[in-house]
């Protein structure tokens, strides 16, 4: 199995220059190869299998950066290119803009050319870069690759991928928890609890709007605009970090208590594109939360069960099983079952039904 750890790194000015050069070369080779593929296909109606090596004679400065970073750029392009021909809905690969504020490249570990030692990480063509190692890496983990990321605020992260043998034995689930997605509170569980999600984006929305308005009035290309862009980027980064911290803590707490967690298999991308719900869906980060929950449960031999999104969790009475079609209206938050008279909170009732359905899926 594979596991990635993200560390903050602190390159020197010289190393930052080398990173910038590598980002630029990776972007250039991606765009150049994509342009040649398009031109070749228009002329011959055939796919072109080009590689970074054939461009190094014409563009000798490509030799100054890590060759594996260029090779990985080729792999990413080839994957996206082939995916389009297999499924046109996947979308055709787009050219990478040099104005993008988020830059990255990936390099592979070959013959020990990358390693972490004494709070430093050794990278090809870069050398030893200061690293903030916030956790110990088990001795049996094998380093596979590193992705260097420059955030929009100008900071640098290293996402280090390790390979290890999965020796975790799957546990027989005894305690189950159902979670029903909540637009504003993240979720309600089958015990009637909710995490009281603070809504970090909503809290900072007015300040963010004010800073973005300032930036929009500044002249493009000016130093003041660049300073203001950094200020906006740092605000966005703070919101993202607050959200991640909250979701990590919630998912760790649940994974430590319950053997099996049951959720609905929702299409969050479609919900995020909704004009009515878009900001709320993006703010609470349900998709990120379920991803954290899944790998944390898997690490200790527990399970995350996804219930079909068409399962009528909200309309079904969790006590007698009566299906009430009048509950399709989202404004109905509480209701009484016409069959057994039980008073229901809409979300808690749905979470109980999701838990029961998950238990059925696991035990059958």
GROMACS .gro file of C-alpha atoms in nm, residues 200-218 228 231-233 235-236 239 279:
model
   27
  200UNK     CA    1  -1.470   2.908   0.826
  201UNK     CA    2  -1.533   3.047   0.477
  202UNK     CA    3  -1.856   3.216   0.586
  203UNK     CA    4  -1.677   3.369   0.885
  204UNK     CA    5  -1.410   3.526   0.663
  205UNK     CA    6  -1.633   3.602   0.361
  206UNK     CA    7  -1.678   3.975   0.426
  207UNK     CA    8  -1.307   4.033   0.484
  208UNK     CA    9  -1.219   3.824   0.179
  209UNK     CA   10  -1.464   4.020  -0.035
  210UNK     CA   11  -1.314   4.349   0.085
  211UNK     CA   12  -0.957   4.239   0.002
  212UNK     CA   13  -1.061   4.104  -0.338
  213UNK     CA   14  -1.235   4.432  -0.421
  214UNK     CA   15  -0.911   4.617  -0.339
  215UNK     CA   16  -0.715   4.386  -0.570
  216UNK     CA   17  -0.961   4.426  -0.858
  217UNK     CA   18  -0.903   4.804  -0.860
  218UNK     CA   19  -0.523   4.777  -0.879
  228UNK     CA   20  -0.257   4.232  -0.250
  231UNK     CA   21  -0.279   3.886   0.104
  232UNK     CA   22  -0.587   3.726  -0.059
  233UNK     CA   23  -0.399   3.399  -0.112
  235UNK     CA   24  -0.661   3.437   0.359
  236UNK     CA   25  -0.770   3.147   0.139
  239UNK     CA   26  -0.944   2.906   0.566
  279UNK     CA   27  -2.075   2.790  -0.124
   0.00000   0.00000   0.00000
